[in-house]
PDB file of C-alpha atoms in Angstrom:
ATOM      1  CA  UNK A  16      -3.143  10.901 -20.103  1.00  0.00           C
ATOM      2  CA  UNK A  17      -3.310  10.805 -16.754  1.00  0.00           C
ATOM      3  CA  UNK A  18      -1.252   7.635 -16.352  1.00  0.00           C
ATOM      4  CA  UNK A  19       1.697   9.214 -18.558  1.00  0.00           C
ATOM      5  CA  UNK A  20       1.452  12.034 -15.778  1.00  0.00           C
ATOM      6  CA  UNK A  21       1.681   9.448 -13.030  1.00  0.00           C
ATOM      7  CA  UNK A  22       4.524   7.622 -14.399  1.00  0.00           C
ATOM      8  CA  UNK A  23       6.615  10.737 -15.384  1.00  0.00           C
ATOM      9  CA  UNK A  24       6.264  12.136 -11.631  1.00  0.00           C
ATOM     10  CA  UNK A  25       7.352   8.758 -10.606  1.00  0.00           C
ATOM     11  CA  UNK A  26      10.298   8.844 -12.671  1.00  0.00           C
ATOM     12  CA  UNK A  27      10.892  12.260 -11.230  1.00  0.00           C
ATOM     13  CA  UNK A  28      10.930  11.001  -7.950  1.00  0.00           C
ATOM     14  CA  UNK A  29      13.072   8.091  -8.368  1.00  0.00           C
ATOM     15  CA  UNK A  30      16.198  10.554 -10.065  1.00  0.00           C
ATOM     16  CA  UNK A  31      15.474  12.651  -6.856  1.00  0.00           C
ATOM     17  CA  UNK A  32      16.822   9.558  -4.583  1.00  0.00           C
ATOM     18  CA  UNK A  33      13.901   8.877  -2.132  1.00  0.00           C
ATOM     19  CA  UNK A  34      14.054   6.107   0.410  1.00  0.00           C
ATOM     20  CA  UNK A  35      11.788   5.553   3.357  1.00  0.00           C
ATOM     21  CA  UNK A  36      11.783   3.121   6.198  1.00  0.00           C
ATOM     22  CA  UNK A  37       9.163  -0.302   6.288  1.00  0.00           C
ATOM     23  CA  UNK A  38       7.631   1.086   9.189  1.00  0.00           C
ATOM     24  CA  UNK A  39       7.337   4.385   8.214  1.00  0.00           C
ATOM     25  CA  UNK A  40       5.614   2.831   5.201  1.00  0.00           C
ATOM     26  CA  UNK A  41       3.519   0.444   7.204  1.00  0.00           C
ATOM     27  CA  UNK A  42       2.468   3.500   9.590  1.00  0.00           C
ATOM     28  CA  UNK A  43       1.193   5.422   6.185  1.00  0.00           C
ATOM     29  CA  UNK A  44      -0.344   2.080   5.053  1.00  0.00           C
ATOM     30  CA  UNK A  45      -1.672   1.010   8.378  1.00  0.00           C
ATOM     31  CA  UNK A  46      -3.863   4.896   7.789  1.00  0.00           C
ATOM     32  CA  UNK A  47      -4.881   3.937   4.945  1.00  0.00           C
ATOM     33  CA  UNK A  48      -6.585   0.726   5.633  1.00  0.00           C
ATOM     34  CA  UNK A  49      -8.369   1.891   8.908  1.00  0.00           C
ATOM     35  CA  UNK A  50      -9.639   4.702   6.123  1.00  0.00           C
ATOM     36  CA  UNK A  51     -10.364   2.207   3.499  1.00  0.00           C
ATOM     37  CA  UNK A  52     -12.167   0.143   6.496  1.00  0.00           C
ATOM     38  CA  UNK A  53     -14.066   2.878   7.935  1.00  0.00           C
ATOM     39  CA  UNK A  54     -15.693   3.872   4.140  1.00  0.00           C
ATOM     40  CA  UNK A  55     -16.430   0.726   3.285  1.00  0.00           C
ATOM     41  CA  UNK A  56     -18.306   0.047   6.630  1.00  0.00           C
ATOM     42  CA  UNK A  57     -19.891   3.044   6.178  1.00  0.00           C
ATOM     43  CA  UNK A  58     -21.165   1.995   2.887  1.00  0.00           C
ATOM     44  CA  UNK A  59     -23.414  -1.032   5.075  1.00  0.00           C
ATOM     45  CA  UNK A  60     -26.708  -0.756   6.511  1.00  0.00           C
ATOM     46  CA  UNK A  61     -25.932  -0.087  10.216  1.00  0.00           C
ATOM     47  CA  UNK A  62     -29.509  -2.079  11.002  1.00  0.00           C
ATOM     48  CA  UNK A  63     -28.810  -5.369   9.358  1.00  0.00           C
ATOM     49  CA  UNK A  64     -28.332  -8.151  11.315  1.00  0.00           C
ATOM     50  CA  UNK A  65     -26.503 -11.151  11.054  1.00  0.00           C
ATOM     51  CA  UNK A  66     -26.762 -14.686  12.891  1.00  0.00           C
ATOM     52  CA  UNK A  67     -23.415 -15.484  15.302  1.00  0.00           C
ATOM     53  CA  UNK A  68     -24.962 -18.444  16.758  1.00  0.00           C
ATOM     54  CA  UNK A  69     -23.758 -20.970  14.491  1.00  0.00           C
ATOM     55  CA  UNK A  70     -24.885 -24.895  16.194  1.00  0.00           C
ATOM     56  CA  UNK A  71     -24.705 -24.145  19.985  1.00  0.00           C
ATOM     57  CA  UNK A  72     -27.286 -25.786  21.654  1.00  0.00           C
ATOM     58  CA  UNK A  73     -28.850 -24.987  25.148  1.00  0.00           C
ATOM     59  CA  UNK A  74     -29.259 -27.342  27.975  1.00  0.00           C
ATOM     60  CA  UNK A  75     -32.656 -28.904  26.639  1.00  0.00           C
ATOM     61  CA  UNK A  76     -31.092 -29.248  23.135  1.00  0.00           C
ATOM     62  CA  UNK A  77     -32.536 -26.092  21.313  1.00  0.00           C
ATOM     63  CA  UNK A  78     -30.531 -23.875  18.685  1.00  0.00           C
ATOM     64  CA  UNK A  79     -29.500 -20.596  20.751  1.00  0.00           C
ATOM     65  CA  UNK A  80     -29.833 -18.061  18.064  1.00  0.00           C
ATOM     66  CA  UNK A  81     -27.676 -14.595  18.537  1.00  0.00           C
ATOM     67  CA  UNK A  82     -28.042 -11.606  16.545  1.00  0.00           C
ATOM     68  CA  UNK A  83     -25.101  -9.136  16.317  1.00  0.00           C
ATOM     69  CA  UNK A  84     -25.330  -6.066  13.581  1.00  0.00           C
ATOM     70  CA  UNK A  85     -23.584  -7.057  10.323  1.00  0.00           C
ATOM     71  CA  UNK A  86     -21.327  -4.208  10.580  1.00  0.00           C
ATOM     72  CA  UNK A  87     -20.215  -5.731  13.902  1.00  0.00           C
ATOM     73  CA  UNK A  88     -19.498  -9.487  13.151  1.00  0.00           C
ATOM     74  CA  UNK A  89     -16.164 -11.008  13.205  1.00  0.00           C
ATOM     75  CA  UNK A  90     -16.927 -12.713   9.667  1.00  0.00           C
ATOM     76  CA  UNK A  91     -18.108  -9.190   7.864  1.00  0.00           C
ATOM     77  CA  UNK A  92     -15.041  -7.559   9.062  1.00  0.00           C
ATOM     78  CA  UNK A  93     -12.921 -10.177   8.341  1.00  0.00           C
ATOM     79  CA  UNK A  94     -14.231 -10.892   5.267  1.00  0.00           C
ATOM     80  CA  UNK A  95     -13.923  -7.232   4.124  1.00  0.00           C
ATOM     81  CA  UNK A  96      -9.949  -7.355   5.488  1.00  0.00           C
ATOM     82  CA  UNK A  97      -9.737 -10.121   3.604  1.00  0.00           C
ATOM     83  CA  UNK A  98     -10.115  -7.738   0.422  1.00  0.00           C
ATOM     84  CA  UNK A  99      -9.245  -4.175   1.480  1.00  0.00           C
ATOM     85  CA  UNK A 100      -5.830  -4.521   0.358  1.00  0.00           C
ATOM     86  CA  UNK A 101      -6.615  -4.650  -3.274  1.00  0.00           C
ATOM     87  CA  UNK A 102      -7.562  -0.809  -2.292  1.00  0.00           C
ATOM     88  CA  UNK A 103      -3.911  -0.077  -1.969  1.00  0.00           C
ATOM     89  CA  UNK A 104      -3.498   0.240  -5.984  1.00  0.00           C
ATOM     90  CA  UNK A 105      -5.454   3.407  -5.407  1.00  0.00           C
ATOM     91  CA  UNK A 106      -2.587   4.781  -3.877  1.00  0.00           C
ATOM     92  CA  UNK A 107       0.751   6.098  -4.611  1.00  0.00           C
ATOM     93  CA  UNK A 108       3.899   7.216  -2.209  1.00  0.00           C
ATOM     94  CA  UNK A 109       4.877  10.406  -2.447  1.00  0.00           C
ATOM     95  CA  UNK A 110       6.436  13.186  -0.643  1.00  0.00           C
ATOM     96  CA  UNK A 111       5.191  16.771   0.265  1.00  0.00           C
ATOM     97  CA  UNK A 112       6.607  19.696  -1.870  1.00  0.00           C
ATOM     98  CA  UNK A 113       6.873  21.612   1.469  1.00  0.00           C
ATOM     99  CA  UNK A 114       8.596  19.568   3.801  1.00  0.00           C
ATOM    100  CA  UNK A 115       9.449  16.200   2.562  1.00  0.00           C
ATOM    101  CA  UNK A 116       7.727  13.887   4.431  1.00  0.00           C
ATOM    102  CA  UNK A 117       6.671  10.851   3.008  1.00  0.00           C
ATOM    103  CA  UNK A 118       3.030  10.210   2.340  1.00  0.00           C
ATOM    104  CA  UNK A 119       0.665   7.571   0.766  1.00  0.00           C
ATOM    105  CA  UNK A 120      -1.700   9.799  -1.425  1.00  0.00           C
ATOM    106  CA  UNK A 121      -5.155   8.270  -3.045  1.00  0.00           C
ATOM    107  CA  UNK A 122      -5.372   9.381  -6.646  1.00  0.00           C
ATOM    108  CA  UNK A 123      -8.851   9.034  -6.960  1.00  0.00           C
ATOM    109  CA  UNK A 124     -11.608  11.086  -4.810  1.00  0.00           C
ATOM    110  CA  UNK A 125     -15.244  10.713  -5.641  1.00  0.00           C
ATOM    111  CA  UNK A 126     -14.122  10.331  -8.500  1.00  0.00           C
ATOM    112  CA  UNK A 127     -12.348  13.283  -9.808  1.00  0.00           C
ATOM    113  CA  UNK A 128      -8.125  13.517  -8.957  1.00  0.00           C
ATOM    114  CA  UNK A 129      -6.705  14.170  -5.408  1.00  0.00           C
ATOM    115  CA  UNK A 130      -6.594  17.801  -4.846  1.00  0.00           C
ATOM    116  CA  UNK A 131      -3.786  17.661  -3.086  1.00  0.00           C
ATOM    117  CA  UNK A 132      -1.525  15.678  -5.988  1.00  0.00           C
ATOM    118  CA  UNK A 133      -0.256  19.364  -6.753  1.00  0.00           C
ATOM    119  CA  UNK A 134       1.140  19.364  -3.451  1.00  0.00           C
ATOM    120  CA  UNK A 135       3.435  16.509  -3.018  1.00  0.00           C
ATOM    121  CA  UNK A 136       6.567  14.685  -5.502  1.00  0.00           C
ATOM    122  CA  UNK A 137       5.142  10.912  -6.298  1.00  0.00           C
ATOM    123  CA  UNK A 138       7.865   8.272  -5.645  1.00  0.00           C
ATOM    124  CA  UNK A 139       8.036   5.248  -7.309  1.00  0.00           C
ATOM    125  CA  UNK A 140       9.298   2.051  -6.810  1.00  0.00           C
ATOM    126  CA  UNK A 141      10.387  -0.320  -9.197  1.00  0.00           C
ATOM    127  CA  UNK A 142       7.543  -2.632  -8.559  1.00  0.00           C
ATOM    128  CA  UNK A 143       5.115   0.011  -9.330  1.00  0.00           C
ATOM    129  CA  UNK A 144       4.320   0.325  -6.131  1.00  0.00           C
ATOM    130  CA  UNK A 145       2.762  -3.309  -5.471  1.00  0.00           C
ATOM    131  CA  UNK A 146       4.915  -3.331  -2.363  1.00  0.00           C
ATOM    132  CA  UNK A 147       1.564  -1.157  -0.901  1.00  0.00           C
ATOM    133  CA  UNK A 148      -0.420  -4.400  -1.195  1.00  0.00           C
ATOM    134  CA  UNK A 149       2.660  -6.552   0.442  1.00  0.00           C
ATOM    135  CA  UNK A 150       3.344  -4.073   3.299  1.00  0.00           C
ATOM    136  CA  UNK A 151      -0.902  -4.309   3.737  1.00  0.00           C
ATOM    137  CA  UNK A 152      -1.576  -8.150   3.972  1.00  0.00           C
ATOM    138  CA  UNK A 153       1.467  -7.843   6.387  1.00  0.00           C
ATOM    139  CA  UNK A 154      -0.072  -5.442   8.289  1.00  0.00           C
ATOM    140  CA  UNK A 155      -3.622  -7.158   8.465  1.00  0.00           C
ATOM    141  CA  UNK A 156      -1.970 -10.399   9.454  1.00  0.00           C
ATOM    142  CA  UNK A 157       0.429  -9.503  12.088  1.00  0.00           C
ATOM    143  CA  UNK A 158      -2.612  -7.228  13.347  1.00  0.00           C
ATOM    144  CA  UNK A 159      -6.017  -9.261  12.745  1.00  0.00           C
ATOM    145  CA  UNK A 160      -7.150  -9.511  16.004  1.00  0.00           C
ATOM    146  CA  UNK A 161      -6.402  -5.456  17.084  1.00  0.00           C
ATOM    147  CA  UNK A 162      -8.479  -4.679  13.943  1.00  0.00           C
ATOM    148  CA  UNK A 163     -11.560  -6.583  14.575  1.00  0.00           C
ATOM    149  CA  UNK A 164     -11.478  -5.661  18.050  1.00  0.00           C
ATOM    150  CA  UNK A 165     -11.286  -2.211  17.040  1.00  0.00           C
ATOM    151  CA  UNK A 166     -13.924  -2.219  14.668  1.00  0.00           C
ATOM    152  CA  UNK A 167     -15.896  -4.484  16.449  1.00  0.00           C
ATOM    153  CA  UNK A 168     -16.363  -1.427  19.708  1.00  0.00           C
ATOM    154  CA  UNK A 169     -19.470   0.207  20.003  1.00  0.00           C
ATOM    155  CA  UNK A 170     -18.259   3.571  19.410  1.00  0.00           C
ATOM    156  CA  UNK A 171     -15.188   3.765  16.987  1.00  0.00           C
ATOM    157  CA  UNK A 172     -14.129   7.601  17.776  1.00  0.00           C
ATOM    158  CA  UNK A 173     -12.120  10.025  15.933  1.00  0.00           C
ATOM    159  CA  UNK A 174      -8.505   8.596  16.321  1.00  0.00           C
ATOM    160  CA  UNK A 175      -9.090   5.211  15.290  1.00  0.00           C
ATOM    161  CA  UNK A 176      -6.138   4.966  13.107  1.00  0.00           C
ATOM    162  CA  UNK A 177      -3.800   6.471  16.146  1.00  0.00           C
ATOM    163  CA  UNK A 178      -5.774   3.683  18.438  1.00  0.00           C
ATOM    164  CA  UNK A 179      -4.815   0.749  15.476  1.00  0.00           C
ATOM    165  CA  UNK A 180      -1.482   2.100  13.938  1.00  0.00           C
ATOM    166  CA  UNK A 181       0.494   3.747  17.140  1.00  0.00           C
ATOM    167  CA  UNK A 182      -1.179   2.476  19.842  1.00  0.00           C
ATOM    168  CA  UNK A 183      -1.748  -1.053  19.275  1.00  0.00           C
ATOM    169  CA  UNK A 184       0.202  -2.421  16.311  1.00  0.00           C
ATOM    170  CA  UNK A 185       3.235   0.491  17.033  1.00  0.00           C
ATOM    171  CA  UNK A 186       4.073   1.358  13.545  1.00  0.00           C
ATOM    172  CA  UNK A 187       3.364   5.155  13.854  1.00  0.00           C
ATOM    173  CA  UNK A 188       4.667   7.367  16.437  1.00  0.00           C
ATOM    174  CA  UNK A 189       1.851  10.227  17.014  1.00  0.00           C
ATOM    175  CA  UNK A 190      -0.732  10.089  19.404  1.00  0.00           C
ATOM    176  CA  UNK A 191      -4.162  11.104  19.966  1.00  0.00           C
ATOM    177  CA  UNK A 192      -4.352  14.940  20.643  1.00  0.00           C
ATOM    178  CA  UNK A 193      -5.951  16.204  24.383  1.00  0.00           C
ATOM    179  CA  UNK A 194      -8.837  17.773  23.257  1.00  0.00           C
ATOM    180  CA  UNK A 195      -9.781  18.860  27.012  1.00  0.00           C
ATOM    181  CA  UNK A 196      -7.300  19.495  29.578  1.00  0.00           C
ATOM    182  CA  UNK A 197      -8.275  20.805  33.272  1.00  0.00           C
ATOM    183  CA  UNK A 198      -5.979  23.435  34.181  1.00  0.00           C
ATOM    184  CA  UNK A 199      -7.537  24.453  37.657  1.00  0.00           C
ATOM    185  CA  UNK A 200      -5.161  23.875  40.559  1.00  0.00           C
ATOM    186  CA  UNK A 201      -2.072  23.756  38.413  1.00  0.00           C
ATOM    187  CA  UNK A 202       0.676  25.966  38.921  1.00  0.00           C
ATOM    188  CA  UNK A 203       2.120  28.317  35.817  1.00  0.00           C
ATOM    189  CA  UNK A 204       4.851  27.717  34.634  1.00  0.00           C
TER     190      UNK A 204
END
């Protein structure tokens, strides 16, 4: 039942004429796999361990062993890059009801429909929207190195996905928001 739902609002959305721009759609993708990312890390013990030293040898000739935390390691994250774009079938494009802006929405939330689905006109493409999972692997491989980077800092922050996605790889336009801003010795306006 709920499929028939998905694929009539799609059909309602392709009679209404949508069209977005790549980037545009990369920015919304781009989100959604620093989202996708962040879960799936958080999913990980944060204590486990995992040996980086691979055969370097010191001076005298014995292993140098190196211990970085799992969720840290270039292989981990690349290794879970290397599938997060299967994720992108959880998703949909769509436009909100209110203003029109386009949108990727995730259908499913622990388990139970995306609140928000009442909000927003799905769009679909004529590939079903499989063009998420193209515009992703193009996003992770024009971008591998920002993302491990990223995920690789010892603190990853609030705006990671402004940090990734507008910052870095310059597929969205917004920035982070200044939280804290000193207004002693400036003059009103």
């Amino acid at each position: 039942m709920l499929t028939k739902a998905l694929i009539l609002f799609g059909l309602l959305a392709l009679a209404q004429g949508y069209s977005f721009t790549s980037r545009e759609v990369k920015c919304h993708v781009c989100k959604a796999v620093v989202t996708e990312l962040e879960e799936a890390i958080a999913k990980e013990d944060p204590h486990k361990m995992a040996d980086v030293s691979g055969f370097r040898l010191d001076a005298q000739g014995n292993s140098i062993s190196k211990k970085v935390r799992l969720v840290k390691s270039e292989m981990f994250l690349t290794e879970l890059m290397e599938k997060i774009c299967e994720k992108m079938d959880d998703y949909l494009k769509a436009t909100y009801k209110s203003n029109g802006k386009f949108t990727l929405l995730k259908m499913i939330i622990n388990g139970q429909m995306n609140p928000d689905s009442s909000l927003v006109d799905f769009v679909q493409d004529g590939d079903l929207n499989k063009s998420l999972g193209h515009f992703c692997n193009e996003v992770l491989e024009d971008n591998d190195e920002i993302f491990v980077k990223a995920f690789q800092a010892e603190e990853l922050g609030n705006d990671l996905d402004i940090k990734i996605c507008s910052e870095r790889a310059s597929y969205c336009d917004e920035s982070p928001v200044q939280e804290e801003y000193d207004f002693d010795g400036k003059e009103e306006l």
